[in-house]
Amino acid sequence: IQELLRVMRTIDDRIVHELNTTIPTASFVGKVDPGQTCKELYQSLMDAHTSRERIIKNCISQTSAVVKTLKEEREKAHEDAALLKQLRKEQTKLKLMQSELNVEEVVNDRSWKVFS
């Protein structure tokens, strides 16, 4: 999922470039509607942020369900080392997803500051 998020964050990583290419120079003012292109960039940014947040929250939800199930199984079989190992792995993945949500917030804030 981290690779997917990295690819999906391309628009945020290139926001300065996107803005520079969106706002026309004096020679292109008559050929391009800067208001419309700015509006399209804004919408693209909004769509990217919404979809990434939805994906991260979906992963958190699924991983939380797996952790809950593994905890219930662990209560029944205290001595199962493989189960404990799987539980720890899923808990680590859950923490990673929750930290990705924080990273997403920082990335979004930075992009909106640049956009504004």
mmCIF file of N, CA, C and O in Angstrom, residues 18-70:
data_model
loop_
_atom_site.group_PDB
_atom_site.id
_atom_site.type_symbol
_atom_site.label_atom_id
_atom_site.label_comp_id
_atom_site.label_asym_id
_atom_site.label_seq_id
_atom_site.Cartn_x
_atom_site.Cartn_y
_atom_site.Cartn_z
ATOM 1 N N GLU A 18 2.966 21.931 -11.087
ATOM 2 C CA GLU A 18 1.593 21.982 -11.624
ATOM 3 C C GLU A 18 1.069 23.414 -11.645
ATOM 4 O O GLU A 18 0.457 23.850 -12.621
ATOM 5 N N LEU A 19 1.301 24.144 -10.577
ATOM 6 C CA LEU A 19 0.851 25.536 -10.535
ATOM 7 C C LEU A 19 1.579 26.386 -11.568
ATOM 8 O O LEU A 19 0.968 27.236 -12.226
ATOM 9 N N ASN A 20 2.866 26.162 -11.712
ATOM 10 C CA ASN A 20 3.638 26.930 -12.691
ATOM 11 C C ASN A 20 3.174 26.669 -14.117
ATOM 12 O O ASN A 20 3.188 27.567 -14.948
ATOM 13 N N THR A 21 2.773 25.448 -14.394
ATOM 14 C CA THR A 21 2.309 25.141 -15.746
ATOM 15 C C THR A 21 0.836 25.483 -15.935
ATOM 16 O O THR A 21 0.373 25.613 -17.060
ATOM 17 N N THR A 22 0.096 25.625 -14.856
ATOM 18 C CA THR A 22 -1.324 25.964 -14.940
ATOM 19 C C THR A 22 -1.528 27.445 -15.217
ATOM 20 O O THR A 22 -2.374 27.825 -16.015
ATOM 21 N N ILE A 23 -0.746 28.284 -14.561
ATOM 22 C CA ILE A 23 -0.892 29.731 -14.721
ATOM 23 C C ILE A 23 -0.096 30.157 -15.957
ATOM 24 O O ILE A 23 1.118 30.000 -15.995
ATOM 25 N N PRO A 24 -0.786 30.659 -16.971
ATOM 26 C CA PRO A 24 -0.098 30.978 -18.226
ATOM 27 C C PRO A 24 0.778 32.222 -18.116
ATOM 28 O O PRO A 24 0.503 33.126 -17.339
ATOM 29 N N THR A 25 1.820 32.228 -18.914
ATOM 30 C CA THR A 25 2.665 33.415 -19.015
ATOM 31 C C THR A 25 1.933 34.447 -19.869
ATOM 32 O O THR A 25 0.890 34.160 -20.467
ATOM 33 N N ALA A 26 2.479 35.634 -19.972
ATOM 34 C CA ALA A 26 1.823 36.718 -20.708
ATOM 35 C C ALA A 26 1.550 36.334 -22.161
ATOM 36 O O ALA A 26 0.515 36.693 -22.723
ATOM 37 N N SER A 27 2.430 35.574 -22.785
ATOM 38 C CA SER A 27 2.256 35.210 -24.189
ATOM 39 C C SER A 27 1.151 34.178 -24.406
ATOM 40 O O SER A 27 0.621 34.053 -25.501
ATOM 41 N N PHE A 28 0.757 33.445 -23.366
ATOM 42 C CA PHE A 28 -0.271 32.418 -23.507
ATOM 43 C C PHE A 28 -1.605 32.802 -22.864
ATOM 44 O O PHE A 28 -2.526 32.003 -22.849
ATOM 45 N N VAL A 29 -1.715 34.004 -22.339
ATOM 46 C CA VAL A 29 -2.926 34.416 -21.631
ATOM 47 C C VAL A 29 -4.176 34.263 -22.505
ATOM 48 O O VAL A 29 -5.209 33.813 -22.042
ATOM 49 N N GLY A 30 -4.099 34.603 -23.753
ATOM 50 C CA GLY A 30 -5.262 34.509 -24.626
ATOM 51 C C GLY A 30 -5.612 33.099 -25.040
ATOM 52 O O GLY A 30 -6.737 32.820 -25.440
ATOM 53 N N LYS A 31 -4.683 32.164 -24.930
ATOM 54 C CA LYS A 31 -4.894 30.790 -25.401
ATOM 55 C C LYS A 31 -5.406 29.843 -24.327
ATOM 56 O O LYS A 31 -5.951 28.802 -24.637
ATOM 57 N N VAL A 32 -5.205 30.205 -23.070
ATOM 58 C CA VAL A 32 -5.565 29.330 -21.957
ATOM 59 C C VAL A 32 -6.402 30.119 -20.954
ATOM 60 O O VAL A 32 -6.103 31.263 -20.653
ATOM 61 N N ASP A 33 -7.451 29.474 -20.456
ATOM 62 C CA ASP A 33 -8.278 30.094 -19.424
ATOM 63 C C ASP A 33 -7.679 29.725 -18.062
ATOM 64 O O ASP A 33 -7.870 28.602 -17.591
ATOM 65 N N PRO A 34 -6.950 30.660 -17.435
ATOM 66 C CA PRO A 34 -6.279 30.323 -16.171
ATOM 67 C C PRO A 34 -7.261 29.958 -15.058
ATOM 68 O O PRO A 34 -6.969 29.104 -14.227
ATOM 69 N N GLY A 35 -8.422 30.569 -15.054
ATOM 70 C CA GLY A 35 -9.416 30.253 -14.028
ATOM 71 C C GLY A 35 -9.889 28.816 -14.134
ATOM 72 O O GLY A 35 -10.009 28.108 -13.134
ATOM 73 N N GLN A 36 -10.148 28.373 -15.362
ATOM 74 C CA GLN A 36 -10.617 27.013 -15.585
ATOM 75 C C GLN A 36 -9.527 25.988 -15.268
ATOM 76 O O GLN A 36 -9.789 24.984 -14.619
ATOM 77 N N THR A 37 -8.303 26.249 -15.712
ATOM 78 C CA THR A 37 -7.221 25.301 -15.437
ATOM 79 C C THR A 37 -6.910 25.247 -13.942
ATOM 80 O O THR A 37 -6.614 24.175 -13.412
ATOM 81 N N CYS A 38 -7.012 26.366 -13.271
ATOM 82 C CA CYS A 38 -6.797 26.386 -11.822
ATOM 83 C C CYS A 38 -7.903 25.590 -11.122
ATOM 84 O O CYS A 38 -7.640 24.826 -10.191
ATOM 85 N N LYS A 39 -9.124 25.758 -11.590
ATOM 86 C CA LYS A 39 -10.260 25.024 -11.034
ATOM 87 C C LYS A 39 -10.078 23.516 -11.242
ATOM 88 O O LYS A 39 -10.364 22.715 -10.344
ATOM 89 N N GLU A 40 -9.578 23.131 -12.411
ATOM 90 C CA GLU A 40 -9.345 21.710 -12.696
ATOM 91 C C GLU A 40 -8.240 21.145 -11.806
ATOM 92 O O GLU A 40 -8.345 20.017 -11.317
ATOM 93 N N LEU A 41 -7.185 21.916 -11.598
ATOM 94 C CA LEU A 41 -6.110 21.484 -10.703
ATOM 95 C C LEU A 41 -6.634 21.337 -9.280
ATOM 96 O O LEU A 41 -6.320 20.359 -8.591
ATOM 97 N N TYR A 42 -7.440 22.284 -8.845
ATOM 98 C CA TYR A 42 -8.049 22.217 -7.516
ATOM 99 C C TYR A 42 -8.867 20.941 -7.370
ATOM 100 O O TYR A 42 -8.749 20.215 -6.373
ATOM 101 N N GLN A 43 -9.683 20.638 -8.385
ATOM 102 C CA GLN A 43 -10.527 19.442 -8.336
ATOM 103 C C GLN A 43 -9.671 18.177 -8.335
ATOM 104 O O GLN A 43 -9.972 17.221 -7.614
ATOM 105 N N SER A 44 -8.602 18.163 -9.114
ATOM 106 C CA SER A 44 -7.704 16.999 -9.137
ATOM 107 C C SER A 44 -7.075 16.782 -7.769
ATOM 108 O O SER A 44 -6.960 15.642 -7.295
ATOM 109 N N LEU A 45 -6.672 17.859 -7.139
ATOM 110 C CA LEU A 45 -6.074 17.784 -5.816
ATOM 111 C C LEU A 45 -7.092 17.265 -4.801
ATOM 112 O O LEU A 45 -6.786 16.387 -3.990
ATOM 113 N N MET A 46 -8.291 17.786 -4.853
ATOM 114 C CA MET A 46 -9.359 17.328 -3.952
ATOM 115 C C MET A 46 -9.644 15.837 -4.150
ATOM 116 O O MET A 46 -9.759 15.088 -3.172
ATOM 117 N N ASP A 47 -9.757 15.420 -5.402
ATOM 118 C CA ASP A 47 -10.039 14.014 -5.705
ATOM 119 C C ASP A 47 -8.923 13.108 -5.195
ATOM 120 O O ASP A 47 -9.180 12.043 -4.626
ATOM 121 N N ALA A 48 -7.671 13.540 -5.398
ATOM 122 C CA ALA A 48 -6.528 12.745 -4.945
ATOM 123 C C ALA A 48 -6.531 12.601 -3.424
ATOM 124 O O ALA A 48 -6.338 11.506 -2.895
ATOM 125 N N HIS A 49 -6.776 13.693 -2.732
ATOM 126 C CA HIS A 49 -6.793 13.651 -1.265
ATOM 127 C C HIS A 49 -7.918 12.762 -0.754
ATOM 128 O O HIS A 49 -7.723 11.962 0.165
ATOM 129 N N THR A 50 -9.085 12.893 -1.354
ATOM 130 C CA THR A 50 -10.241 12.101 -0.925
ATOM 131 C C THR A 50 -10.008 10.611 -1.153
ATOM 132 O O THR A 50 -10.277 9.796 -0.264
ATOM 133 N N SER A 51 -9.500 10.266 -2.318
ATOM 134 C CA SER A 51 -9.302 8.842 -2.616
ATOM 135 C C SER A 51 -8.212 8.232 -1.737
ATOM 136 O O SER A 51 -8.361 7.104 -1.261
ATOM 137 N N ARG A 52 -7.127 8.960 -1.491
ATOM 138 C CA ARG A 52 -6.074 8.428 -0.629
ATOM 139 C C ARG A 52 -6.584 8.235 0.801
ATOM 140 O O ARG A 52 -6.313 7.202 1.424
ATOM 141 N N GLU A 53 -7.313 9.203 1.300
ATOM 142 C CA GLU A 53 -7.853 9.079 2.659
ATOM 143 C C GLU A 53 -8.808 7.897 2.760
ATOM 144 O O GLU A 53 -8.773 7.136 3.728
ATOM 145 N N ARG A 54 -9.639 7.728 1.741
ATOM 146 C CA ARG A 54 -10.592 6.609 1.722
ATOM 147 C C ARG A 54 -9.845 5.276 1.728
ATOM 148 O O ARG A 54 -10.199 4.358 2.480
ATOM 149 N N ILE A 55 -8.792 5.166 0.923
ATOM 150 C CA ILE A 55 -8.011 3.929 0.849
ATOM 151 C C ILE A 55 -7.353 3.629 2.194
ATOM 152 O O ILE A 55 -7.401 2.494 2.684
ATOM 153 N N ILE A 56 -6.732 4.632 2.794
ATOM 154 C CA ILE A 56 -6.056 4.429 4.077
ATOM 155 C C ILE A 56 -7.060 4.013 5.151
ATOM 156 O O ILE A 56 -6.820 3.067 5.901
ATOM 157 N N LYS A 57 -8.191 4.708 5.222
ATOM 158 C CA LYS A 57 -9.199 4.368 6.231
ATOM 159 C C LYS A 57 -9.778 2.979 6.001
ATOM 160 O O LYS A 57 -10.079 2.262 6.964
ATOM 161 N N ASN A 58 -9.931 2.592 4.751
ATOM 162 C CA ASN A 58 -10.417 1.255 4.436
ATOM 163 C C ASN A 58 -9.415 0.202 4.921
ATOM 164 O O ASN A 58 -9.808 -0.809 5.512
ATOM 165 N N CYS A 59 -8.133 0.442 4.683
ATOM 166 C CA CYS A 59 -7.092 -0.479 5.152
ATOM 167 C C CYS A 59 -7.073 -0.560 6.675
ATOM 168 O O CYS A 59 -6.922 -1.644 7.245
ATOM 169 N N ILE A 60 -7.235 0.581 7.330
ATOM 170 C CA ILE A 60 -7.273 0.599 8.799
ATOM 171 C C ILE A 60 -8.450 -0.236 9.298
ATOM 172 O O ILE A 60 -8.312 -1.035 10.220
ATOM 173 N N SER A 61 -9.581 -0.065 8.657
ATOM 174 C CA SER A 61 -10.777 -0.808 9.055
ATOM 175 C C SER A 61 -10.577 -2.310 8.883
ATOM 176 O O SER A 61 -10.897 -3.102 9.787
ATOM 177 N N GLN A 62 -10.052 -2.713 7.742
ATOM 178 C CA GLN A 62 -9.837 -4.142 7.486
ATOM 179 C C GLN A 62 -8.802 -4.731 8.437
ATOM 180 O O GLN A 62 -8.994 -5.826 8.974
ATOM 181 N N THR A 63 -7.715 -4.010 8.640
ATOM 182 C CA THR A 63 -6.668 -4.504 9.521
ATOM 183 C C THR A 63 -7.158 -4.559 10.964
ATOM 184 O O THR A 63 -6.824 -5.492 11.694
ATOM 185 N N SER A 64 -7.971 -3.599 11.371
ATOM 186 C CA SER A 64 -8.541 -3.615 12.729
ATOM 187 C C SER A 64 -9.411 -4.851 12.931
ATOM 188 O O SER A 64 -9.376 -5.471 14.004
ATOM 189 N N ALA A 65 -10.165 -5.207 11.918
ATOM 190 C CA ALA A 65 -11.019 -6.393 12.005
ATOM 191 C C ALA A 65 -10.168 -7.658 12.145
ATOM 192 O O ALA A 65 -10.493 -8.553 12.942
ATOM 193 N N VAL A 66 -9.079 -7.724 11.401
ATOM 194 C CA VAL A 66 -8.183 -8.882 11.487
ATOM 195 C C VAL A 66 -7.551 -8.947 12.875
ATOM 196 O O VAL A 66 -7.483 -10.029 13.493
ATOM 197 N N VAL A 67 -7.104 -7.809 13.395
ATOM 198 C CA VAL A 67 -6.502 -7.765 14.732
ATOM 199 C C VAL A 67 -7.516 -8.217 15.779
ATOM 200 O O VAL A 67 -7.184 -9.011 16.666
ATOM 201 N N LYS A 68 -8.731 -7.766 15.654
ATOM 202 C CA LYS A 68 -9.773 -8.151 16.607
ATOM 203 C C LYS A 68 -10.002 -9.665 16.577
ATOM 204 O O LYS A 68 -10.082 -10.314 17.625
ATOM 205 N N THR A 69 -10.076 -10.209 15.377
ATOM 206 C CA THR A 69 -10.283 -11.654 15.230
ATOM 207 C C THR A 69 -9.109 -12.430 15.825
ATOM 208 O O THR A 69 -9.305 -13.420 16.543
ATOM 209 N N LEU A 70 -7.902 -11.989 15.535
ATOM 210 C CA LEU A 70 -6.723 -12.673 16.068
ATOM 211 C C LEU A 70 -6.649 -12.584 17.588
ATOM 212 O O LEU A 70 -6.232 -13.537 18.253
#
